[in-house]
XYZ file of C-alpha atoms in Angstrom:
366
model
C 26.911 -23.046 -33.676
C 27.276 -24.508 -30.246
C 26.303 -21.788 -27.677
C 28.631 -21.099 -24.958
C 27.028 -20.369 -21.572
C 29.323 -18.533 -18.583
C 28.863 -18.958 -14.978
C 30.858 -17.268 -12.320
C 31.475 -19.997 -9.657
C 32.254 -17.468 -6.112
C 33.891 -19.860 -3.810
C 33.112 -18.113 -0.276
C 34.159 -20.912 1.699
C 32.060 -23.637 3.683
C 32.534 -27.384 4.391
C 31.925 -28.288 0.401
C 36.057 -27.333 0.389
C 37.054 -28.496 3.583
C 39.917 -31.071 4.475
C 40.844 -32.229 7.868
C 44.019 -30.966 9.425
C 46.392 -32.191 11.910
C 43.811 -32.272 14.892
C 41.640 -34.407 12.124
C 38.908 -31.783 12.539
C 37.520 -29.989 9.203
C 39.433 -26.764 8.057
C 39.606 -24.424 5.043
C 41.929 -25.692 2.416
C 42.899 -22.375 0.335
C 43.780 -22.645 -3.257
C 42.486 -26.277 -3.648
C 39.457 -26.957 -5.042
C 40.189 -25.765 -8.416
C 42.809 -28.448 -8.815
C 39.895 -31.441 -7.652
C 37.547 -29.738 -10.104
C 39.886 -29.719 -13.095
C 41.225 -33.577 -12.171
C 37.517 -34.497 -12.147
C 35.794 -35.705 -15.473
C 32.900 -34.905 -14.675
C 33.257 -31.178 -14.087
C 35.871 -30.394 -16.503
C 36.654 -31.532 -19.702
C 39.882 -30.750 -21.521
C 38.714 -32.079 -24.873
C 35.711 -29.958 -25.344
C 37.340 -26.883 -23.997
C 39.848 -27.470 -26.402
C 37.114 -27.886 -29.355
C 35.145 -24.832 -28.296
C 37.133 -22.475 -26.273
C 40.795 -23.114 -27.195
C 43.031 -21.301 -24.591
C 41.544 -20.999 -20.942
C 42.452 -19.203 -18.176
C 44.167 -20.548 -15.444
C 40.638 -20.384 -13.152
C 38.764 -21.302 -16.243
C 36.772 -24.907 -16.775
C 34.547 -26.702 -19.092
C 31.644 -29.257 -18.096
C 31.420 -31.846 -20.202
C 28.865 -31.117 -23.302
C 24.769 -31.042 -22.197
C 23.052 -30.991 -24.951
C 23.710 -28.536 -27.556
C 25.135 -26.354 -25.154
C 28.978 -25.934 -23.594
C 29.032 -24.338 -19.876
C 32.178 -22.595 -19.195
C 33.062 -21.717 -15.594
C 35.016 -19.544 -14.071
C 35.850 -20.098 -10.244
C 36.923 -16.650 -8.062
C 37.636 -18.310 -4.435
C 37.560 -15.383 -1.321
C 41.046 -15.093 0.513
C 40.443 -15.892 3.304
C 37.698 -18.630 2.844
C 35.156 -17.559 5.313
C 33.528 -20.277 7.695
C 30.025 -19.212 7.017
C 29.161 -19.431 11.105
C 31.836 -15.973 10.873
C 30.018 -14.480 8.059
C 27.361 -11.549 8.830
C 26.219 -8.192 6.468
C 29.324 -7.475 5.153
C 30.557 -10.385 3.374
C 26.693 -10.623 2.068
C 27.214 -6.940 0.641
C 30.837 -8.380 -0.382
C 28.813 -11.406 -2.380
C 26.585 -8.390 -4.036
C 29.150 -6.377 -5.489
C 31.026 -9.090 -6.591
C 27.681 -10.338 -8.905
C 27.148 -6.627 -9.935
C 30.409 -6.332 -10.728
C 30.354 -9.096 -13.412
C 26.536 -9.130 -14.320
C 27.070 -8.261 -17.607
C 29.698 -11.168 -17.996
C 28.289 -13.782 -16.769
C 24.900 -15.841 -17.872
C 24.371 -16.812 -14.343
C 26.117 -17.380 -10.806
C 27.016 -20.102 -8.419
C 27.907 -19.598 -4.835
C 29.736 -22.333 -3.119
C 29.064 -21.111 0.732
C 28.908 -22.775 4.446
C 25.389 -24.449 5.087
C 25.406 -23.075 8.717
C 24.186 -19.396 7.332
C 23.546 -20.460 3.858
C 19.691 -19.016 4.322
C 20.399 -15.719 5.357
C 22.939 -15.227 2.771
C 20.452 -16.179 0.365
C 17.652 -13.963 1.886
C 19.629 -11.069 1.869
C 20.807 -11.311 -1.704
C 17.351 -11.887 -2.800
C 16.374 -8.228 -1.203
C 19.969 -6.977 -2.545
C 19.356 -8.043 -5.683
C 16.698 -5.989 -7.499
C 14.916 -6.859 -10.971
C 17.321 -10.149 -11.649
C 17.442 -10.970 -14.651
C 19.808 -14.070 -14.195
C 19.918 -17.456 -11.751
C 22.179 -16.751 -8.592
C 22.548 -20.531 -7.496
C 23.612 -21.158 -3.474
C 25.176 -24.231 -2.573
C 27.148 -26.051 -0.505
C 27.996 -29.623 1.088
C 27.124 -31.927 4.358
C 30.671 -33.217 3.230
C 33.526 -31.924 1.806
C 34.347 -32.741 -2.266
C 37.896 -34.281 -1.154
C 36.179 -37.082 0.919
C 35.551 -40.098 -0.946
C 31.871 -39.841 -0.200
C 30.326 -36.797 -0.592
C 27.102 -34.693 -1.948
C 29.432 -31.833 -3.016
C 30.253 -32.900 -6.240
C 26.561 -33.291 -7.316
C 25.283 -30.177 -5.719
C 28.432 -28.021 -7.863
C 27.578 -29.916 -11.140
C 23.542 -29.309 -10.671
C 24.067 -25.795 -9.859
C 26.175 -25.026 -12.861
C 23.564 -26.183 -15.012
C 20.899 -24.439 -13.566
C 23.024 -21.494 -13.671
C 23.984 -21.877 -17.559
C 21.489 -23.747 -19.305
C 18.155 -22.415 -17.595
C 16.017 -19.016 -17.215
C 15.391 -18.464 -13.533
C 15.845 -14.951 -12.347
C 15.578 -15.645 -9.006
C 18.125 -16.019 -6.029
C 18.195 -19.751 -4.905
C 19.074 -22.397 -2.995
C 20.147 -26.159 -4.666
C 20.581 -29.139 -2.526
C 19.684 -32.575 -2.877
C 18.356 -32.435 -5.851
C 15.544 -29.657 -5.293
C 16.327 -25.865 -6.494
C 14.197 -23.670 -3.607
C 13.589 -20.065 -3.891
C 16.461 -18.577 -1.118
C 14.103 -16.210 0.843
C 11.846 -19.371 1.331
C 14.167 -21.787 2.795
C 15.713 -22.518 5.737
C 18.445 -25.096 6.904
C 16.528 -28.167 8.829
C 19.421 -30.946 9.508
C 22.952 -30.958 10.516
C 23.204 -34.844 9.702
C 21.478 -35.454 6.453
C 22.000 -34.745 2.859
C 18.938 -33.390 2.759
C 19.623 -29.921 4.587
C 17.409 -27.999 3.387
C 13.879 -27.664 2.783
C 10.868 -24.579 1.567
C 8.321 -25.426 3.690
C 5.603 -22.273 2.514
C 6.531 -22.622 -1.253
C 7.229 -25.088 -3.598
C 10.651 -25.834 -5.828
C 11.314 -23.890 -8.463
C 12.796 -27.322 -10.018
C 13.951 -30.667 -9.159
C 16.438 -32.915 -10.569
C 16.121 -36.777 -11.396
C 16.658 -38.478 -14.142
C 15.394 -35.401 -15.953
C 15.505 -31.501 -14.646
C 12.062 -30.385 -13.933
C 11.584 -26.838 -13.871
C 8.487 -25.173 -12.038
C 8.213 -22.380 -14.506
C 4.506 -21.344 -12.963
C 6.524 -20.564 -9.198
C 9.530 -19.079 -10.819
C 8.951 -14.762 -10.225
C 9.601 -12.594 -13.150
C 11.404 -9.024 -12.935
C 9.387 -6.240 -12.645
C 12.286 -3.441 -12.604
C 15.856 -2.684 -14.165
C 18.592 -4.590 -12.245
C 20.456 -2.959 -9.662
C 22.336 -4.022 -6.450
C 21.244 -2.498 -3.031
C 24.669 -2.430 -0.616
C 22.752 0.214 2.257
C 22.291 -2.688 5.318
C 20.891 -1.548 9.189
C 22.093 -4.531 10.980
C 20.787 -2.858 14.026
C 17.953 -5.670 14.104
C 17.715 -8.656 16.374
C 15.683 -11.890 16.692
C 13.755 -13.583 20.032
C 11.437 -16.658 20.023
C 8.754 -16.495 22.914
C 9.249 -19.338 25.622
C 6.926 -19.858 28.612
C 9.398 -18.108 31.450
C 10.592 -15.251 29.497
C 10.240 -11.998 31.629
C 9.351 -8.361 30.870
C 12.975 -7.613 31.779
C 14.484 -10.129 29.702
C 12.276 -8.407 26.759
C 13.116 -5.076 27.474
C 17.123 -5.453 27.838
C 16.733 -6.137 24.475
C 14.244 -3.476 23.340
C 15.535 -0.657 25.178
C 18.942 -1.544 23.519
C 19.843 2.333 21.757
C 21.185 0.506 18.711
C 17.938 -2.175 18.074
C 15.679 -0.670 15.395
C 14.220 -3.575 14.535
C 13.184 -7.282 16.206
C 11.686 -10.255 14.846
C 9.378 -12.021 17.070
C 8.797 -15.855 16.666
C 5.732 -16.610 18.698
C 3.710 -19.411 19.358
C 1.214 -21.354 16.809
C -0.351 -18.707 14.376
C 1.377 -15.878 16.135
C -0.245 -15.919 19.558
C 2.039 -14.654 22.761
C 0.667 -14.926 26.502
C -1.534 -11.961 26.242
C -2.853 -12.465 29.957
C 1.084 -10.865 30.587
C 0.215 -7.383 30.466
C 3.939 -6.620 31.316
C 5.249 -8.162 28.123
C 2.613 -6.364 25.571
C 3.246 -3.088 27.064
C 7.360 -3.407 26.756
C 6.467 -4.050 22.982
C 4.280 -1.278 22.718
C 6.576 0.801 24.052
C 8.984 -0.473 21.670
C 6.558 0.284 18.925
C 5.822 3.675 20.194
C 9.389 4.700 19.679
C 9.433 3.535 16.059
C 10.970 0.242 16.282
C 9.793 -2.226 13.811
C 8.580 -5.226 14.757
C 7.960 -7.950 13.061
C 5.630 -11.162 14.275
C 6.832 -14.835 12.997
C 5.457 -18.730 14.380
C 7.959 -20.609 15.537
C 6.747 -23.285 13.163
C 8.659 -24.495 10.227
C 5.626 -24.467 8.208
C 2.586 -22.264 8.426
C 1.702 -18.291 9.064
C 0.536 -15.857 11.864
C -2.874 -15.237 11.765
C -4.773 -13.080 14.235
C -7.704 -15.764 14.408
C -6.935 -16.172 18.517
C -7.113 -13.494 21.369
C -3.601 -14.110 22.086
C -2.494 -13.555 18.157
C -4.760 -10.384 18.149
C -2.937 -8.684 21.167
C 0.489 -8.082 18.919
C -1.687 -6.586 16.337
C -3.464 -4.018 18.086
C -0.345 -2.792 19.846
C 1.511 -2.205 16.029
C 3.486 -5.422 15.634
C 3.744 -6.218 12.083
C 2.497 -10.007 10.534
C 5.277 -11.319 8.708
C 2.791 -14.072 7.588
C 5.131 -17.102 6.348
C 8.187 -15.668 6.208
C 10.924 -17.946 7.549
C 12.996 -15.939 10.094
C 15.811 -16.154 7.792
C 13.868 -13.816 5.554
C 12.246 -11.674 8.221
C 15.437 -10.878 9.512
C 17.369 -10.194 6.226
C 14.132 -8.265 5.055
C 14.275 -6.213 7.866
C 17.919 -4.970 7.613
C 16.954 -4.003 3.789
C 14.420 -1.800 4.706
C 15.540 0.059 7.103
C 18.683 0.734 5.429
C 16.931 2.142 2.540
C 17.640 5.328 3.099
C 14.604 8.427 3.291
C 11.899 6.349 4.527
C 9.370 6.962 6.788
C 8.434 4.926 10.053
C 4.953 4.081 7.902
C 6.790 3.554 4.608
C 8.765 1.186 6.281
C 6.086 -0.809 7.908
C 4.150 -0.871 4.575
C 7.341 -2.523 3.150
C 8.045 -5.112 5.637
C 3.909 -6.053 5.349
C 4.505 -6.028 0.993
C 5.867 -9.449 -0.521
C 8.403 -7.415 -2.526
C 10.745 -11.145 -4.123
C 8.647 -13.292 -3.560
C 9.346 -13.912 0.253
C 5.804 -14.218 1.422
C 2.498 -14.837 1.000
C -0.016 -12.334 1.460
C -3.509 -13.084 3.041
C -6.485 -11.239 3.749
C -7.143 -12.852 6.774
C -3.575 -12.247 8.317
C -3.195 -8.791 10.033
């Protein structure tokens, strides 16, 4: 017997469905992607649904047969579609519920979503998201599916596959051909296909003229599923730059409603330690039980406290978030200290543990 596999497509919005309107700039084009998709043979195919399924649903299609198996899809598309530069924590709590909802439905989950956020989303579903059991698949488009050139259509059809026909619990990314672990990625072009890259970890599979499938990278779950909705977004983000002033640091710090701030500092986490002004804002800051959280500006690498300057943040409190993009640090950051209960020291412990994979822990990092 042919097995059927189901995959809940959640169309949030983004480019991928895009058209241009009368000013001929890009806008949301409600209620039609799920006619392209059913006129397109290569993601739907009337004869096998009618072999295996018989009647669908009007939101219902069938990719043509891989393999020995039949993925049938089901597409749910937000009202309004959200432009994902407008999204922030409640649409990714929206995105949460929506997978809890139908876990027990569904063999795995697509999200078709904006490129401009598309990391954090995925960070914070990967800390939402506890003991997965199932692939929840992130995607999107530089250009939309109705142009006549586009990377939409492969990135849809990829991720479907992934999401039906393969076991990876994990919350990811897929673009251009590579599958990357969400809390690991980041978005680095606006003008290529290739949008987005994992610079600390490697794909969890690729896709050529076979699918490759990095089963030693791919995490296992350690815990029951359950979905986490409890979000502080009382956190903040600020990259060090040469003329940045104690007072510019502490209008942000002395903010009542900041609880936690990522820093992104130079190299392997150094700051300009000879600025005793600056370290004792942060301390401060620290003093009063705001968590802090220490990031390099690089796309690839970690803080290390190997240099005077790195050493500074650490003996003042701030935490290492080692290679965490700031996607992750930031998204990490609202999970923990909406977990409610916690401790100042509980908290820090968390934000220094690599709790899904987001990080990876060394020794030799403080």
């Amino acid at each position: 017997m042919t097995p059927i596999r189901r995959v809940l497509v959640i169309y949030v919005g983004g480019t991928i469905g895009m058209e241009r309107n009368e000013n001929n700039v890009y806008a949301p084009s409600p209620n039609k992607l799920l006619q392209k998709l059913k006129f397109h043979s290569q993601m739907h195919d009337q004869v096998l649904a009618k072999k295996f399924i018989g009647e669908l649903g009007y939101n219902q299609l069938v990719l043509p047969e891989i393999g020995n198996e039949v993925v049938l899809y089901e597409l749910k598309e937000y009202n309004p579609l959200l432009d994902s530069s407008n999204m922030c924590s409640k649409d990714w709590i929206r995105i949460a519920n929506d997978i809890g909802k139908n876990y027990d439905k569904f063999d795995g989950f697509v999200i078709l979503h904006g490129t401009d956020t598309l990391a954090y989303t995925s960070s914070a579903l990967s800390f939402m998201l506890e003991g997965l059991q199932k692939p929840v698949i992130l995607t999107g488009s530089q250009i939309p599916i109705f142009e006549t050139r586009s990377d939409a259509k492969d990135n849809i059809l990829s991720s479907l596959i992934l999401a039906g026909c393969y076991k990876i619990p994990e919350v990811c990314i897929f673009f251009a051909n590579k599958l990357l672990r969400g809390n690991r990625t980041a978005k680095i072009s606006s003008i290529h296909l290739n949008a987005f890259d994992s610079p600390n970890y490697q794909p969890l599979a690729e896709v050529g003229i076979d699918i490759k499938v990095n089963k030693h990278f791919i995490l296992q779950p350690t815990s029951p599923f359950q979905v986490h909705t409890k979000l502080n977004s009382n956190v903040g983000l600020l990259s060090f730059f040469p003329t940045i002033t104690p007072c510019m640091f502490r209008a942000i710090l002395q903010c009542p409603s900041v609880e936690g701030l990522v820093l992104q500092s130079y190299g392997v986490g150094n700051i300009p330690s000879n600025r005793t002004e600056l370290l004792q804002v942060i301390e401060e800051a620290v003093r009063r039980e705001t968590v802090i959280v220490n990031i390099t500006q690089c796309p690839q690498g970690t803080v290390s406290a190997t240099y005077e300057t790195g050493k500074a943040l650490e003996k003042i409190g701030v935490i290492s978030g080692h290679d965490m993009t700031a996607e992750a640090a930031l998204t990490k950051l609202c999970y923990v200290l909406g977990i409610p209960g916690l401790t100042y020291e509980q908290r820090v412990l968390l934000m220094k543990e690599n709790i899904r994979g987001e990080l990876t822990n060394n020794n030799n990092i403080y």
